[in-house]
Amino acid sequence: MKTITAKFGGSSLASAAQFRKVGAILAADPARRFVVASAPGKRDSGDTKVTDLLYRCYDLAAAGDDFEPVLDQIRERFAAIARELKVDFDADAELIPIREHLRTAPQRDYMASRGEYLNSRLLAAWLDWPFVDAASCVRFAPDGSFDGDTTQKLLSEALSGLERAVVPGFYGADETGRVITFSRGGSDVSGSLVARAAAADLYENWTDVSGVLFTDPRIVKEPKPIAYITYRELRELSYMGASVLHEDAVFPVRKANIPINIRNTNRPEDPGTMIVPVLPSGISPAPVTGVAGRKGFDAILVEKSMMNAEVGFGAKLLDIFADLGVPFEHCPTGIDTMSVVVSDSLFAPHKEAILREVEVRLKPDAVKLEEDLALIAIVGCGMVANKGIAARILGAVTAAGVNIRMIDQGSSELNIILGIDAMDYETAVRGIYAEFYGK
Ligand code: ADP
Ligand code: ASP
Ligand code: MG
């Protein structure tokens, strides 16, 4: 029998009405055997995600302040869903150990994980499916890093005898049982782990949009959905800010060649996006598959004549960053210039030290610092075969009145990265969209 792992995001499980949509989706296909659930998300734009309430509770408890009003809001989110669905789920009783935890030695990750834990318990009770706690089968090493091999072993063992199961997303635990979470949006990663462990034929990721869209729908109104995208393209887009799928969610399923289907819980009839190892035959790549970006970067531009002839110049420059533990994002070079693009938050604490070391170790002719940049990634596996694409992109951004400060074409020719002033970010994205798909 076919097996599907279905992950439902926060907005898909934010209320009783959303639970009912999830129930209908599961009932529509019995192959949907393993469900990964997020914590309740926002019910409307003014709402707060349960995960954010849990972090707030932790902060209050850690500061010795009164957390009860926030804890009560959390209790009410679960109680309201249980009440409306008439599920036997006692939110008051469930909160007793959590309150106790907050009063004694609160742990940030443990608190954050309770949203997924409780929502999955609630969903499992409503569906009358078994619940499998991620703390017992998603494994982290003692240093907090994720342990993929042990997870695959434990999780496949846990699921092997089960016809169906609900597994909470976002967290796991180390050998001692200490709960550890992935970074925000990490239930996508959990879904991918469960899909791999269950040797699923498909990983469905149910959210509030009808697939991966050409670009962020908060910038361009109703951007075109992408029907097919490769793992590599998706990874580039999600790393660069397409928050629809967590940037690490591709890895587990990619190992097992399991395609991902991004679907809309509010429009289950839409086919969504298929994320695949390679495009199926007959589907030719679009000139540009998608565009994503992030703000909050700085670039250090170093100029020195005859730089190219100086053996080890680039290594010496990058060593400065490595020595101070600052990872770099990009490193475009010219004949006599080299830039290092870094995330502002990681660079800021070391700014003076880095600039000083550059002067001392490299004796450059000039050093320029460009702050407050945004990076835009224009991604597409069809770009390499299509020589005019780069020219169209640059033309569109310039025509939108945006000054391009940096251009970097990845060596895989899967993407072009542009550095621009952060304030021009939205204008540039809209310009690129209009060039390829009209206004
Ligand atoms: P979930 O709670 O289901 O995990 P997320 O909020 O994490 O959902 O991800 C879905 C959101 O990602 C969308 O509502 C949209 O605002 C945002 N998003 C950003 N870039 C894109 C994109 N290129 N395509 C689709 N959605 C995007
Ligand atoms: N609930 C977590 C978050 O808000 C994880 C997730 O939704 O994927 O980040
Ligand atoms: Mg998400």
Short mmCIF file of C-alpha atoms and ligand atoms in Angstrom, two decimals:
data_model
loop_
_atom_site.label_atom_id
_atom_site.label_comp_id
_atom_site.label_asym_id
_atom_site.label_seq_id
_atom_site.Cartn_x
_atom_site.Cartn_y
_atom_site.Cartn_z
CA MET A 1 0.00 0.00 0.00
CA LYS A 2 1.10 3.54 -0.73
CA THR A 3 2.28 5.53 2.29
CA ILE A 4 2.06 9.28 2.62
CA THR A 5 3.48 11.37 5.47
CA ALA A 6 1.40 14.51 5.88
CA LYS A 7 2.75 17.45 7.86
CA PHE A 8 0.24 20.13 8.87
CA GLY A 9 1.57 23.59 9.69
CA GLY A 10 0.45 25.97 12.42
CA SER A 11 -2.27 27.74 10.46
CA SER A 12 -3.67 24.36 9.35
CA LEU A 13 -4.18 23.39 13.02
CA ALA A 14 -4.96 26.78 14.53
CA SER A 15 -8.62 26.17 15.41
CA ALA A 16 -11.35 23.53 15.53
CA ALA A 17 -12.49 24.60 12.05
CA GLN A 18 -8.97 23.98 10.73
CA PHE A 19 -8.82 20.59 12.52
CA ARG A 20 -11.97 19.60 10.63
CA LYS A 21 -10.32 20.45 7.30
CA VAL A 22 -7.36 18.31 8.32
CA GLY A 23 -9.71 15.47 9.26
CA ALA A 24 -11.34 15.66 5.82
CA ILE A 25 -7.96 15.64 4.07
CA LEU A 26 -6.89 12.54 6.01
CA ALA A 27 -10.20 10.78 5.38
CA ALA A 28 -9.91 11.50 1.65
CA ASP A 29 -6.85 9.26 1.25
CA PRO A 30 -6.09 6.29 3.57
CA ALA A 31 -2.49 6.35 2.31
CA ARG A 32 -2.04 9.39 4.61
CA ARG A 33 -0.90 7.19 7.47
CA PHE A 34 1.61 9.31 9.34
CA VAL A 35 0.83 12.84 10.44
CA VAL A 36 3.29 15.40 11.75
CA ALA A 37 1.63 18.28 13.57
CA SER A 38 2.72 21.83 14.39
CA ALA A 39 1.56 23.92 17.33
CA PRO A 40 -1.57 26.03 16.74
CA GLY A 41 -0.58 29.04 14.64
CA LYS A 42 -2.39 32.30 13.97
CA ARG A 43 -6.15 32.18 13.42
CA ASP A 44 -6.04 35.64 11.83
CA SER A 45 -3.43 38.31 11.22
CA GLY A 46 -3.82 39.83 14.69
CA ASP A 47 -3.41 36.50 16.51
CA THR A 48 -0.30 35.08 18.24
CA LYS A 49 1.20 31.65 17.55
CA VAL A 50 1.14 29.28 20.53
CA THR A 51 4.91 28.80 20.08
CA ASP A 52 5.42 32.55 20.57
CA LEU A 53 3.23 32.46 23.69
CA LEU A 54 5.33 29.58 25.03
CA TYR A 55 8.56 31.51 24.47
CA ARG A 56 6.97 34.49 26.22
CA CYS A 57 6.02 32.28 29.17
CA TYR A 58 9.57 30.99 29.40
CA ASP A 59 11.04 34.52 29.30
CA LEU A 60 8.71 35.64 32.10
CA ALA A 61 9.48 32.58 34.23
CA ALA A 62 13.23 32.91 33.65
CA ALA A 63 13.05 36.56 34.75
CA GLY A 64 11.05 35.59 37.85
CA ASP A 65 7.94 37.41 36.56
CA ASP A 66 4.32 36.30 36.56
CA PHE A 67 3.69 33.93 33.65
CA GLU A 68 0.18 32.80 34.66
CA PRO A 69 -1.83 35.14 32.35
CA VAL A 70 0.15 33.93 29.30
CA LEU A 71 -0.07 30.30 30.38
CA ASP A 72 -3.80 30.77 30.67
CA GLN A 73 -3.98 32.06 27.08
CA ILE A 74 -2.17 28.89 25.98
CA ARG A 75 -4.52 26.69 27.99
CA GLU A 76 -7.51 28.40 26.42
CA ARG A 77 -6.20 27.84 22.85
CA PHE A 78 -6.20 24.06 23.42
CA ALA A 79 -9.33 24.03 25.58
CA ALA A 80 -11.31 25.87 22.87
CA ILE A 81 -10.31 23.37 20.17
CA ALA A 82 -11.09 20.40 22.44
CA ARG A 83 -14.44 21.89 23.48
CA GLU A 84 -15.58 22.56 19.93
CA LEU A 85 -14.48 19.16 18.66
CA LYS A 86 -15.89 17.46 21.76
CA VAL A 87 -12.62 15.62 22.34
CA ASP A 88 -11.77 14.09 25.67
CA PHE A 89 -8.72 16.29 26.30
CA ASP A 90 -8.33 18.04 29.65
CA ALA A 91 -6.26 21.18 28.93
CA ASP A 92 -6.17 22.12 32.65
CA ALA A 93 -4.70 18.78 33.61
CA GLU A 94 -2.22 18.90 30.71
CA LEU A 95 -0.88 22.23 31.93
CA ILE A 96 -0.10 21.05 35.47
CA PRO A 97 3.33 19.53 34.68
CA ILE A 98 4.16 22.50 32.43
CA ARG A 99 3.36 24.97 35.21
CA GLU A 100 5.44 22.89 37.59
CA HIS A 101 8.32 22.93 35.10
CA LEU A 102 8.13 26.73 34.84
CA ARG A 103 8.19 27.07 38.62
CA THR A 104 11.26 24.91 39.12
CA ALA A 105 13.94 24.98 36.42
CA PRO A 106 12.47 26.29 33.15
CA GLN A 107 14.14 25.20 29.92
CA ARG A 108 13.56 27.20 26.77
CA ASP A 109 13.42 24.34 24.27
CA TYR A 110 11.23 22.20 26.48
CA MET A 111 8.72 25.02 26.82
CA ALA A 112 8.71 25.75 23.08
CA SER A 113 8.11 22.08 22.31
CA ARG A 114 4.90 21.89 24.34
CA GLY A 115 2.86 23.50 21.54
CA GLU A 116 3.58 20.61 19.17
CA TYR A 117 3.31 18.06 21.98
CA LEU A 118 -0.13 19.15 23.15
CA ASN A 119 -1.52 19.78 19.67
CA SER A 120 -0.42 16.35 18.49
CA ARG A 121 -1.91 14.69 21.57
CA LEU A 122 -5.15 16.56 20.92
CA LEU A 123 -5.16 15.63 17.22
CA ALA A 124 -4.37 11.98 17.99
CA ALA A 125 -7.22 11.85 20.53
CA TRP A 126 -9.66 13.39 18.04
CA LEU A 127 -8.64 11.09 15.19
CA ASP A 128 -8.33 8.13 17.55
CA TRP A 129 -4.85 7.43 16.17
CA PRO A 130 -1.76 6.39 18.18
CA PHE A 131 0.53 9.20 19.40
CA VAL A 132 4.32 8.74 19.07
CA ASP A 133 6.35 11.23 21.12
CA ALA A 134 9.22 12.76 19.12
CA ALA A 135 11.28 12.94 22.33
CA SER A 136 11.70 9.17 22.18
CA CYS A 137 12.72 8.91 18.52
CA VAL A 138 14.09 12.20 17.16
CA ARG A 139 17.59 12.20 18.59
CA PHE A 140 20.05 15.01 19.29
CA ALA A 141 23.67 14.54 20.37
CA PRO A 142 24.80 15.77 23.81
CA ASP A 143 26.22 18.95 22.18
CA GLY A 144 22.75 19.75 20.81
CA SER A 145 23.50 18.86 17.17
CA PHE A 146 20.99 16.70 15.31
CA ASP A 147 21.82 12.97 15.04
CA GLY A 148 20.31 11.82 11.72
CA ASP A 149 21.42 8.19 11.77
CA THR A 150 20.12 7.40 15.25
CA THR A 151 16.88 9.24 14.45
CA GLN A 152 16.34 7.18 11.31
CA LYS A 153 16.85 4.00 13.33
CA LEU A 154 14.65 4.94 16.31
CA LEU A 155 11.91 6.52 14.24
CA SER A 156 11.61 3.69 11.74
CA GLU A 157 11.46 1.21 14.64
CA ALA A 158 8.76 3.26 16.37
CA LEU A 159 6.62 3.49 13.22
CA SER A 160 7.19 0.02 11.85
CA GLY A 161 4.41 -1.75 13.75
CA LEU A 162 1.90 1.06 13.35
CA GLU A 163 -0.83 1.42 10.78
CA ARG A 164 -1.13 5.14 11.54
CA ALA A 165 0.38 7.65 13.96
CA VAL A 166 0.53 11.31 14.90
CA VAL A 167 4.04 12.58 15.65
CA PRO A 168 4.70 16.09 16.99
CA GLY A 169 7.00 18.26 14.89
CA PHE A 170 9.74 20.71 15.88
CA TYR A 171 11.49 18.80 18.67
CA GLY A 172 13.37 15.72 19.75
CA ALA A 173 15.60 14.93 22.72
CA ASP A 174 19.10 13.82 23.61
CA GLU A 175 19.94 10.48 25.19
CA THR A 176 19.11 11.78 28.66
CA GLY A 177 15.64 12.90 27.56
CA ARG A 178 16.49 16.63 27.51
CA VAL A 179 14.19 18.17 24.92
CA ILE A 180 15.83 20.08 22.05
CA THR A 181 14.07 21.89 19.21
CA PHE A 182 15.01 22.60 15.62
CA SER A 183 15.10 26.27 14.61
CA ARG A 184 11.81 28.09 13.97
CA GLY A 185 9.63 26.45 11.35
CA GLY A 186 11.32 23.14 12.18
CA SER A 187 8.20 20.96 11.98
CA ASP A 188 8.95 20.84 8.24
CA VAL A 189 12.19 19.04 9.14
CA SER A 190 10.34 16.62 11.43
CA GLY A 191 7.90 15.85 8.60
CA SER A 192 10.80 15.05 6.32
CA LEU A 193 12.35 12.75 8.97
CA VAL A 194 9.09 10.89 9.47
CA ALA A 195 8.62 10.53 5.69
CA ARG A 196 12.07 8.99 5.40
CA ALA A 197 11.68 6.72 8.43
CA ALA A 198 8.30 5.49 7.17
CA ALA A 199 9.81 4.95 3.68
CA ALA A 200 6.89 7.03 2.42
CA ASP A 201 6.12 7.39 -1.26
CA LEU A 202 5.33 11.06 -0.76
CA TYR A 203 5.87 13.79 1.83
CA GLU A 204 2.89 16.15 1.81
CA ASN A 205 3.46 19.49 3.50
CA TRP A 206 0.11 21.18 4.13
CA THR A 207 0.17 24.94 4.70
CA ASP A 208 -1.80 28.12 3.93
CA VAL A 209 -0.65 28.74 0.34
CA SER A 210 -1.17 26.62 -2.77
CA GLY A 211 2.47 25.66 -3.13
CA VAL A 212 5.81 27.34 -3.53
CA LEU A 213 5.08 30.62 -5.25
CA PHE A 214 7.41 32.42 -7.64
CA THR A 215 8.15 34.83 -4.83
CA ASP A 216 6.96 35.94 -1.38
CA PRO A 217 3.21 36.66 -1.53
CA ARG A 218 3.70 39.41 1.03
CA ILE A 219 5.70 41.34 -1.60
CA VAL A 220 3.99 40.46 -4.88
CA LYS A 221 0.22 40.03 -4.91
CA GLU A 222 -0.78 36.47 -5.86
CA PRO A 223 2.49 35.38 -7.47
CA LYS A 224 2.37 32.49 -9.89
CA PRO A 225 2.58 29.04 -8.19
CA ILE A 226 5.43 26.75 -9.22
CA ALA A 227 4.17 23.35 -10.43
CA TYR A 228 7.55 21.52 -10.30
CA ILE A 229 10.80 22.48 -8.65
CA THR A 230 13.95 20.46 -7.98
CA TYR A 231 15.28 19.82 -4.45
CA ARG A 232 18.36 21.90 -5.27
CA GLU A 233 16.37 24.90 -6.48
CA LEU A 234 14.03 24.71 -3.49
CA ARG A 235 16.96 24.49 -1.10
CA GLU A 236 18.43 27.68 -2.61
CA LEU A 237 15.09 29.48 -2.34
CA SER A 238 14.36 28.37 1.20
CA TYR A 239 17.89 29.14 2.38
CA MET A 240 17.52 32.61 0.92
CA GLY A 241 14.24 33.32 2.65
CA ALA A 242 11.32 31.50 0.98
CA SER A 243 9.92 30.61 4.38
CA VAL A 244 7.25 28.25 3.03
CA LEU A 245 9.58 25.30 3.74
CA HIS A 246 12.36 25.16 6.36
CA GLU A 247 15.76 25.27 4.65
CA ASP A 248 16.85 21.91 6.16
CA ALA A 249 13.66 20.01 5.31
CA VAL A 250 14.96 18.89 1.94
CA PHE A 251 17.87 16.77 3.22
CA PRO A 252 16.19 13.70 4.82
CA VAL A 253 13.76 13.08 1.94
CA ARG A 254 16.40 13.82 -0.68
CA LYS A 255 18.46 10.92 0.67
CA ALA A 256 15.54 8.60 -0.01
CA ASN A 257 14.31 10.27 -3.23
CA ILE A 258 10.89 11.00 -1.70
CA PRO A 259 9.15 13.89 -3.46
CA ILE A 260 7.58 16.70 -1.41
CA ASN A 261 4.18 18.06 -2.30
CA ILE A 262 3.36 21.49 -0.82
CA ARG A 263 -0.43 21.77 -0.47
CA ASN A 264 -3.00 24.24 0.80
CA THR A 265 -5.21 23.03 3.68
CA ASN A 266 -7.75 25.73 2.80
CA ARG A 267 -7.83 24.71 -0.89
CA PRO A 268 -7.18 20.95 -0.93
CA GLU A 269 -8.33 20.76 -4.56
CA ASP A 270 -5.25 22.74 -5.71
CA PRO A 271 -2.40 20.47 -6.87
CA GLY A 272 0.29 22.56 -5.14
CA THR A 273 4.00 22.23 -5.85
CA MET A 274 5.91 19.00 -6.45
CA ILE A 275 9.51 19.14 -5.22
CA VAL A 276 11.40 16.44 -7.08
CA PRO A 277 14.98 15.17 -7.64
CA VAL A 278 14.81 16.08 -11.36
CA LEU A 279 12.06 17.58 -13.47
CA PRO A 280 9.83 14.90 -15.06
CA SER A 281 10.35 14.39 -18.79
CA GLY A 282 8.19 16.72 -20.81
CA ILE A 283 8.41 19.51 -18.22
CA SER A 284 10.91 22.08 -19.40
CA PRO A 285 12.44 24.43 -16.85
CA ALA A 286 11.15 27.99 -16.72
CA PRO A 287 13.80 30.68 -17.42
CA VAL A 288 13.62 31.57 -13.73
CA THR A 289 11.98 29.20 -11.25
CA GLY A 290 11.68 31.56 -8.31
CA VAL A 291 13.05 34.53 -6.41
CA ALA A 292 13.74 34.89 -2.69
CA GLY A 293 15.81 37.17 -0.54
CA ARG A 294 16.80 38.40 2.87
CA LYS A 295 17.81 41.67 4.45
CA GLY A 296 20.46 42.23 7.09
CA PHE A 297 23.79 41.82 5.30
CA ASP A 298 27.02 43.86 5.14
CA ALA A 299 29.81 43.68 2.58
CA ILE A 300 33.49 44.39 3.20
CA LEU A 301 35.13 45.39 -0.05
CA VAL A 302 38.92 45.15 -0.16
CA GLU A 303 40.87 46.76 -2.97
CA LYS A 304 44.53 46.17 -3.77
CA SER A 305 46.24 46.52 -7.13
CA MET A 306 47.78 43.31 -8.44
CA MET A 307 45.72 41.37 -5.89
CA ASN A 308 45.39 38.51 -8.34
CA ALA A 309 49.15 38.04 -8.46
CA GLU A 310 49.44 37.84 -4.67
CA VAL A 311 49.34 34.15 -3.77
CA GLY A 312 47.05 33.40 -0.83
CA PHE A 313 45.40 36.84 -0.68
CA GLY A 314 41.87 35.42 -0.69
CA ALA A 315 42.73 32.80 1.92
CA LYS A 316 44.28 35.44 4.18
CA LEU A 317 41.16 37.59 3.94
CA LEU A 318 38.81 34.70 4.69
CA ASP A 319 41.08 33.51 7.53
CA ILE A 320 40.34 36.75 9.37
CA PHE A 321 36.65 35.87 9.41
CA ALA A 322 37.32 32.23 10.26
CA ASP A 323 39.65 33.18 13.13
CA LEU A 324 36.88 35.26 14.68
CA GLY A 325 34.24 32.59 14.04
CA VAL A 326 32.23 34.71 11.58
CA PRO A 327 30.83 32.64 8.67
CA PHE A 328 30.59 34.40 5.31
CA GLU A 329 27.71 34.21 2.89
CA HIS A 330 29.32 35.13 -0.44
CA CYS A 331 32.68 36.19 -1.72
CA PRO A 332 32.53 37.80 -5.15
CA THR A 333 35.90 38.84 -6.62
CA GLY A 334 37.15 41.21 -9.32
CA ILE A 335 40.69 41.62 -10.67
CA ASP A 336 41.83 43.96 -7.92
CA THR A 337 38.89 43.69 -5.55
CA MET A 338 37.38 41.10 -3.29
CA SER A 339 34.19 41.42 -1.24
CA VAL A 340 33.04 39.37 1.67
CA VAL A 341 29.32 39.40 2.36
CA VAL A 342 28.35 38.59 5.94
CA SER A 343 25.20 38.56 8.00
CA ASP A 344 24.97 41.81 9.92
CA SER A 345 24.11 40.21 13.27
CA LEU A 346 27.16 37.93 13.14
CA PHE A 347 29.51 40.64 11.84
CA ALA A 348 28.49 43.51 14.15
CA PRO A 349 30.20 42.24 17.33
CA HIS A 350 33.50 41.75 15.43
CA LYS A 351 33.34 44.72 13.07
CA GLU A 352 36.23 46.76 14.54
CA ALA A 353 38.46 43.71 14.96
CA ILE A 354 37.89 42.51 11.40
CA LEU A 355 38.55 45.91 9.82
CA ARG A 356 41.73 46.26 11.91
CA GLU A 357 42.97 42.80 10.93
CA VAL A 358 42.29 43.49 7.24
CA GLU A 359 44.57 46.57 7.46
CA VAL A 360 47.29 44.72 9.36
CA ARG A 361 47.35 41.40 7.50
CA LEU A 362 46.55 42.50 3.93
CA LYS A 363 47.82 46.10 3.68
CA PRO A 364 45.11 46.96 1.15
CA ASP A 365 44.88 50.14 -0.97
CA ALA A 366 41.33 50.71 0.25
CA VAL A 367 38.67 49.05 2.38
CA LYS A 368 35.02 49.94 2.00
CA LEU A 369 32.16 48.82 4.20
CA GLU A 370 28.68 48.62 2.72
CA GLU A 371 26.02 48.21 5.39
CA ASP A 372 22.33 47.40 5.35
CA LEU A 373 22.25 45.29 2.23
CA ALA A 374 19.67 42.81 1.02
CA LEU A 375 20.54 39.75 -1.01
CA ILE A 376 18.19 38.50 -3.71
CA ALA A 377 18.59 35.01 -5.12
CA ILE A 378 17.19 34.43 -8.59
CA VAL A 379 17.02 30.66 -8.91
CA GLY A 380 16.46 28.40 -11.88
CA CYS A 381 18.02 25.26 -13.32
CA GLY A 382 17.09 26.56 -16.78
CA MET A 383 19.25 29.64 -16.41
CA VAL A 384 22.46 28.03 -17.56
CA ALA A 385 21.05 27.10 -20.97
CA ASN A 386 19.53 30.49 -21.48
CA LYS A 387 22.12 33.19 -21.97
CA GLY A 388 19.81 36.19 -22.04
CA ILE A 389 18.33 35.60 -18.60
CA ALA A 390 20.99 37.41 -16.56
CA ALA A 391 20.69 40.43 -18.84
CA ARG A 392 16.91 40.49 -18.40
CA ILE A 393 17.22 40.27 -14.60
CA LEU A 394 19.79 43.06 -14.36
CA GLY A 395 17.81 45.17 -16.82
CA ALA A 396 14.61 44.74 -14.83
CA VAL A 397 16.23 45.67 -11.51
CA THR A 398 17.95 48.71 -13.01
CA ALA A 399 14.76 49.81 -14.76
CA ALA A 400 13.02 49.66 -11.37
CA GLY A 401 15.50 52.35 -10.25
CA VAL A 402 17.52 50.04 -8.00
CA ASN A 403 21.29 50.34 -7.75
CA ILE A 404 22.99 46.91 -7.91
CA ARG A 405 25.90 46.80 -5.48
CA MET A 406 27.04 43.24 -6.02
CA ILE A 407 26.49 40.40 -8.49
CA ASP A 408 27.48 36.82 -7.77
CA GLN A 409 26.69 33.92 -10.03
CA GLY A 410 26.95 30.63 -8.15
CA SER A 411 29.35 28.17 -9.75
CA SER A 412 26.50 25.69 -10.25
CA GLU A 413 24.80 28.37 -12.40
CA LEU A 414 21.66 27.52 -10.52
CA ASN A 415 21.35 31.04 -9.19
CA ILE A 416 22.33 34.65 -9.50
CA ILE A 417 22.68 36.60 -6.27
CA LEU A 418 22.28 40.36 -6.26
CA GLY A 419 23.31 42.65 -3.42
CA ILE A 420 21.24 45.84 -3.17
CA ASP A 421 20.34 48.40 -0.51
CA ALA A 422 17.88 46.82 1.91
CA MET A 423 15.37 49.63 1.35
CA ASP A 424 15.20 48.69 -2.37
CA TYR A 425 14.45 45.03 -1.70
CA GLU A 426 10.70 44.95 -2.39
CA THR A 427 11.03 47.21 -5.47
CA ALA A 428 13.67 44.94 -6.97
CA VAL A 429 11.63 41.76 -6.36
CA ARG A 430 8.57 43.35 -7.96
CA GLY A 431 10.68 44.47 -10.93
CA ILE A 432 11.97 40.93 -11.52
CA TYR A 433 8.48 39.46 -11.20
CA ALA A 434 7.08 41.94 -13.72
CA GLU A 435 9.87 41.14 -16.19
CA PHE A 436 8.99 37.44 -16.26
CA TYR A 437 5.27 37.35 -15.49
CA GLY A 438 3.91 40.87 -16.08
CA LYS A 439 2.44 43.11 -13.40
P1 ADP B 1 3.15 26.73 8.17
O1 ADP B 1 2.67 27.33 9.45
O2 ADP B 1 2.11 25.96 7.44
O3 ADP B 1 4.43 25.96 8.34
P2 ADP B 1 4.59 29.03 7.15
O4 ADP B 1 4.03 30.33 7.62
O5 ADP B 1 5.81 28.52 7.81
O6 ADP B 1 3.42 27.95 7.19
O7 ADP B 1 4.88 29.10 5.57
C1 ADP B 1 3.89 29.55 4.66
C2 ADP B 1 4.09 31.03 4.36
O8 ADP B 1 5.35 31.21 3.69
C3 ADP B 1 3.11 31.62 3.42
O9 ADP B 1 1.91 32.00 4.06
C4 ADP B 1 3.86 32.82 2.83
O10 ADP B 1 3.53 34.01 3.50
C5 ADP B 1 5.34 32.51 3.11
N1 ADP B 1 6.17 32.52 1.90
C6 ADP B 1 7.33 33.20 1.74
N2 ADP B 1 7.87 32.99 0.53
C7 ADP B 1 7.02 32.14 -0.12
C8 ADP B 1 7.01 31.55 -1.42
N3 ADP B 1 7.98 31.76 -2.31
N4 ADP B 1 5.99 30.74 -1.73
C9 ADP B 1 4.99 30.50 -0.85
N5 ADP B 1 4.95 31.04 0.38
C10 ADP B 1 5.93 31.85 0.75
N1 ASP B 2 5.79 25.84 16.00
C1 ASP B 2 7.15 26.05 15.56
C2 ASP B 2 7.33 27.49 15.10
O1 ASP B 2 6.43 28.28 15.22
C3 ASP B 2 7.59 25.07 14.52
C4 ASP B 2 6.78 25.07 13.24
O2 ASP B 2 5.67 25.62 13.18
O3 ASP B 2 7.26 24.49 12.25
O4 ASP B 2 8.40 27.84 14.66
MG MG B 3 6.40 26.64 8.48
#
